[in-house]
């Protein structure tokens, strides 16, 4: 988190663009495919996934975003005219509470603070994505996005943690399915 805070807003924007380019080059989502993507928290200098969302919507790729309702993460399909509001955690969410009931995504773009060389991720500690990972199909690509490459191992991996399949950084795409690429 400290490394992220040290980035200027301009640096974070440029790096987010490079992450987006690496994602598109490596995964090339197609029309009508379904992507679940988090909405960034600007104050935490998260990756600017609005770049992804605008691209997906223009390409007729179906976009789903998370919303926390009664301590559980639901997936809401969004469109160009979807209305958003900021929740108590400072996260922009759709005004609608209508759960799409969709879990058969091609991609889940996942927020994280850190990811190690095995795809284990550290999030914000609420377990929302761990629970989502338990119910999505095996074919769904679980993709973390981060400004930084893995450096240290995560020592407190819980037995029910589900690792990422890929990590996209400004410099490269790492695969945890068949070793690092």
PDB file of N, CA, C and O in Angstrom, residues 79-112:
ATOM      1  N   UNK A  79     -24.290  -0.907 -17.856  1.00  0.00           N
ATOM      2  CA  UNK A  79     -24.402  -0.428 -19.227  1.00  0.00           C
ATOM      3  C   UNK A  79     -23.889   1.012 -19.267  1.00  0.00           C
ATOM      4  O   UNK A  79     -23.606   1.592 -18.215  1.00  0.00           O
ATOM      5  N   UNK A  80     -23.808   1.587 -20.435  1.00  0.00           N
ATOM      6  CA  UNK A  80     -23.288   2.956 -20.575  1.00  0.00           C
ATOM      7  C   UNK A  80     -24.080   3.959 -19.749  1.00  0.00           C
ATOM      8  O   UNK A  80     -23.527   4.955 -19.278  1.00  0.00           O
ATOM      9  N   UNK A  81     -25.372   3.687 -19.520  1.00  0.00           N
ATOM     10  CA  UNK A  81     -26.212   4.650 -18.790  1.00  0.00           C
ATOM     11  C   UNK A  81     -26.451   4.266 -17.326  1.00  0.00           C
ATOM     12  O   UNK A  81     -27.289   4.873 -16.653  1.00  0.00           O
ATOM     13  N   UNK A  82     -25.708   3.295 -16.808  1.00  0.00           N
ATOM     14  CA  UNK A  82     -25.885   2.883 -15.412  1.00  0.00           C
ATOM     15  C   UNK A  82     -25.539   4.043 -14.475  1.00  0.00           C
ATOM     16  O   UNK A  82     -24.532   4.734 -14.664  1.00  0.00           O
ATOM     17  N   UNK A  83     -26.380   4.246 -13.464  1.00  0.00           N
ATOM     18  CA  UNK A  83     -26.172   5.300 -12.480  1.00  0.00           C
ATOM     19  C   UNK A  83     -25.418   4.709 -11.289  1.00  0.00           C
ATOM     20  O   UNK A  83     -25.757   3.630 -10.800  1.00  0.00           O
ATOM     21  N   UNK A  84     -24.394   5.444 -10.831  1.00  0.00           N
ATOM     22  CA  UNK A  84     -23.568   5.005  -9.706  1.00  0.00           C
ATOM     23  C   UNK A  84     -23.712   5.957  -8.534  1.00  0.00           C
ATOM     24  O   UNK A  84     -24.048   7.132  -8.702  1.00  0.00           O
ATOM     25  N   UNK A  85     -23.421   5.430  -7.327  1.00  0.00           N
ATOM     26  CA  UNK A  85     -23.339   6.236  -6.117  1.00  0.00           C
ATOM     27  C   UNK A  85     -22.161   5.726  -5.289  1.00  0.00           C
ATOM     28  O   UNK A  85     -21.730   4.590  -5.467  1.00  0.00           O
ATOM     29  N   UNK A  86     -21.645   6.549  -4.396  1.00  0.00           N
ATOM     30  CA  UNK A  86     -20.508   6.170  -3.566  1.00  0.00           C
ATOM     31  C   UNK A  86     -21.029   5.601  -2.252  1.00  0.00           C
ATOM     32  O   UNK A  86     -21.855   6.222  -1.577  1.00  0.00           O
ATOM     33  N   UNK A  87     -20.531   4.391  -1.901  1.00  0.00           N
ATOM     34  CA  UNK A  87     -20.989   3.759  -0.655  1.00  0.00           C
ATOM     35  C   UNK A  87     -20.177   4.250   0.544  1.00  0.00           C
ATOM     36  O   UNK A  87     -19.296   5.096   0.404  1.00  0.00           O
ATOM     37  N   UNK A  88     -20.435   3.692   1.717  1.00  0.00           N
ATOM     38  CA  UNK A  88     -19.779   4.146   2.953  1.00  0.00           C
ATOM     39  C   UNK A  88     -18.282   3.849   2.973  1.00  0.00           C
ATOM     40  O   UNK A  88     -17.554   4.432   3.772  1.00  0.00           O
ATOM     41  N   UNK A  89     -17.796   2.936   2.120  1.00  0.00           N
ATOM     42  CA  UNK A  89     -16.365   2.631   2.035  1.00  0.00           C
ATOM     43  C   UNK A  89     -15.666   3.493   0.984  1.00  0.00           C
ATOM     44  O   UNK A  89     -14.492   3.308   0.699  1.00  0.00           O
ATOM     45  N   UNK A  90     -16.420   4.390   0.351  1.00  0.00           N
ATOM     46  CA  UNK A  90     -15.845   5.241  -0.682  1.00  0.00           C
ATOM     47  C   UNK A  90     -15.751   4.567  -2.040  1.00  0.00           C
ATOM     48  O   UNK A  90     -15.025   5.020  -2.913  1.00  0.00           O
ATOM     49  N   UNK A  91     -16.519   3.499  -2.227  1.00  0.00           N
ATOM     50  CA  UNK A  91     -16.499   2.756  -3.482  1.00  0.00           C
ATOM     51  C   UNK A  91     -17.725   3.143  -4.302  1.00  0.00           C
ATOM     52  O   UNK A  91     -18.854   3.130  -3.800  1.00  0.00           O
ATOM     53  N   UNK A  92     -17.504   3.440  -5.553  1.00  0.00           N
ATOM     54  CA  UNK A  92     -18.603   3.733  -6.467  1.00  0.00           C
ATOM     55  C   UNK A  92     -19.299   2.411  -6.823  1.00  0.00           C
ATOM     56  O   UNK A  92     -18.638   1.435  -7.178  1.00  0.00           O
ATOM     57  N   UNK A  93     -20.620   2.397  -6.680  1.00  0.00           N
ATOM     58  CA  UNK A  93     -21.407   1.201  -6.972  1.00  0.00           C
ATOM     59  C   UNK A  93     -22.651   1.600  -7.760  1.00  0.00           C
ATOM     60  O   UNK A  93     -23.136   2.722  -7.630  1.00  0.00           O
ATOM     61  N   UNK A  94     -23.194   0.657  -8.539  1.00  0.00           N
ATOM     62  CA  UNK A  94     -24.471   0.950  -9.186  1.00  0.00           C
ATOM     63  C   UNK A  94     -25.544   1.220  -8.133  1.00  0.00           C
ATOM     64  O   UNK A  94     -25.533   0.625  -7.048  1.00  0.00           O
ATOM     65  N   UNK A  95     -26.466   2.103  -8.448  1.00  0.00           N
ATOM     66  CA  UNK A  95     -27.577   2.388  -7.535  1.00  0.00           C
ATOM     67  C   UNK A  95     -28.442   1.142  -7.374  1.00  0.00           C
ATOM     68  O   UNK A  95     -28.922   0.836  -6.284  1.00  0.00           O
ATOM     69  N   UNK A  96     -28.600   0.388  -8.428  1.00  0.00           N
ATOM     70  CA  UNK A  96     -29.422  -0.822  -8.414  1.00  0.00           C
ATOM     71  C   UNK A  96     -28.867  -1.872  -7.457  1.00  0.00           C
ATOM     72  O   UNK A  96     -27.656  -2.033  -7.319  1.00  0.00           O
ATOM     73  N   UNK A  97     -29.764  -2.579  -6.784  1.00  0.00           N
ATOM     74  CA  UNK A  97     -29.401  -3.716  -5.932  1.00  0.00           C
ATOM     75  C   UNK A  97     -29.813  -5.037  -6.583  1.00  0.00           C
ATOM     76  O   UNK A  97     -29.881  -6.066  -5.914  1.00  0.00           O
ATOM     77  N   UNK A  98     -30.097  -5.009  -7.866  1.00  0.00           N
ATOM     78  CA  UNK A  98     -30.568  -6.206  -8.553  1.00  0.00           C
ATOM     79  C   UNK A  98     -29.393  -7.097  -8.931  1.00  0.00           C
ATOM     80  O   UNK A  98     -28.599  -6.759  -9.817  1.00  0.00           O
ATOM     81  N   UNK A  99     -29.285  -8.222  -8.235  1.00  0.00           N
ATOM     82  CA  UNK A  99     -28.224  -9.191  -8.499  1.00  0.00           C
ATOM     83  C   UNK A  99     -28.485  -9.851  -9.848  1.00  0.00           C
ATOM     84  O   UNK A  99     -29.587 -10.335 -10.107  1.00  0.00           O
ATOM     85  N   UNK A 100     -27.490  -9.876 -10.713  1.00  0.00           N
ATOM     86  CA  UNK A 100     -27.648 -10.506 -12.026  1.00  0.00           C
ATOM     87  C   UNK A 100     -27.800 -12.017 -11.903  1.00  0.00           C
ATOM     88  O   UNK A 100     -28.326 -12.660 -12.805  1.00  0.00           O
ATOM     89  N   UNK A 101     -27.316 -12.580 -10.786  1.00  0.00           N
ATOM     90  CA  UNK A 101     -27.331 -14.032 -10.634  1.00  0.00           C
ATOM     91  C   UNK A 101     -26.309 -14.713 -11.541  1.00  0.00           C
ATOM     92  O   UNK A 101     -26.248 -15.927 -11.624  1.00  0.00           O
ATOM     93  N   UNK A 102     -25.498 -13.920 -12.192  1.00  0.00           N
ATOM     94  CA  UNK A 102     -24.509 -14.433 -13.152  1.00  0.00           C
ATOM     95  C   UNK A 102     -23.220 -14.815 -12.432  1.00  0.00           C
ATOM     96  O   UNK A 102     -22.726 -14.071 -11.599  1.00  0.00           O
ATOM     97  N   UNK A 103     -22.695 -15.994 -12.767  1.00  0.00           N
ATOM     98  CA  UNK A 103     -21.409 -16.434 -12.226  1.00  0.00           C
ATOM     99  C   UNK A 103     -20.531 -17.021 -13.315  1.00  0.00           C
ATOM    100  O   UNK A 103     -19.366 -17.309 -13.083  1.00  0.00           O
ATOM    101  N   UNK A 104     -21.081 -17.228 -14.497  1.00  0.00           N
ATOM    102  CA  UNK A 104     -20.343 -17.858 -15.589  1.00  0.00           C
ATOM    103  C   UNK A 104     -19.590 -16.802 -16.394  1.00  0.00           C
ATOM    104  O   UNK A 104     -19.883 -16.543 -17.549  1.00  0.00           O
ATOM    105  N   UNK A 105     -18.594 -16.197 -15.746  1.00  0.00           N
ATOM    106  CA  UNK A 105     -17.786 -15.159 -16.377  1.00  0.00           C
ATOM    107  C   UNK A 105     -16.622 -15.798 -17.127  1.00  0.00           C
ATOM    108  O   UNK A 105     -16.126 -16.846 -16.735  1.00  0.00           O
ATOM    109  N   UNK A 106     -16.168 -15.110 -18.172  1.00  0.00           N
ATOM    110  CA  UNK A 106     -14.929 -15.528 -18.815  1.00  0.00           C
ATOM    111  C   UNK A 106     -13.722 -15.002 -18.025  1.00  0.00           C
ATOM    112  O   UNK A 106     -12.686 -15.658 -17.956  1.00  0.00           O
ATOM    113  N   UNK A 107     -13.900 -13.814 -17.430  1.00  0.00           N
ATOM    114  CA  UNK A 107     -12.813 -13.167 -16.695  1.00  0.00           C
ATOM    115  C   UNK A 107     -13.359 -12.514 -15.431  1.00  0.00           C
ATOM    116  O   UNK A 107     -14.430 -11.921 -15.460  1.00  0.00           O
ATOM    117  N   UNK A 108     -12.576 -12.595 -14.347  1.00  0.00           N
ATOM    118  CA  UNK A 108     -12.840 -11.804 -13.153  1.00  0.00           C
ATOM    119  C   UNK A 108     -11.574 -11.000 -12.883  1.00  0.00           C
ATOM    120  O   UNK A 108     -10.517 -11.563 -12.572  1.00  0.00           O
ATOM    121  N   UNK A 109     -11.670  -9.686 -13.074  1.00  0.00           N
ATOM    122  CA  UNK A 109     -10.549  -8.791 -12.826  1.00  0.00           C
ATOM    123  C   UNK A 109     -10.634  -8.361 -11.369  1.00  0.00           C
ATOM    124  O   UNK A 109     -11.611  -7.745 -10.947  1.00  0.00           O
ATOM    125  N   UNK A 110      -9.595  -8.715 -10.627  1.00  0.00           N
ATOM    126  CA  UNK A 110      -9.638  -8.715  -9.175  1.00  0.00           C
ATOM    127  C   UNK A 110      -8.735  -7.657  -8.551  1.00  0.00           C
ATOM    128  O   UNK A 110      -7.573  -7.547  -8.940  1.00  0.00           O
ATOM    129  N   UNK A 111      -9.254  -6.930  -7.566  1.00  0.00           N
ATOM    130  CA  UNK A 111      -8.400  -5.974  -6.860  1.00  0.00           C
ATOM    131  C   UNK A 111      -7.478  -6.715  -5.893  1.00  0.00           C
ATOM    132  O   UNK A 111      -7.798  -7.824  -5.446  1.00  0.00           O
ATOM    133  N   UNK A 112      -6.360  -6.106  -5.591  1.00  0.00           N
ATOM    134  CA  UNK A 112      -5.460  -6.702  -4.606  1.00  0.00           C
ATOM    135  C   UNK A 112      -4.489  -5.656  -4.110  1.00  0.00           C
ATOM    136  O   UNK A 112      -4.256  -4.645  -4.766  1.00  0.00           O
TER     137      UNK A 112
END
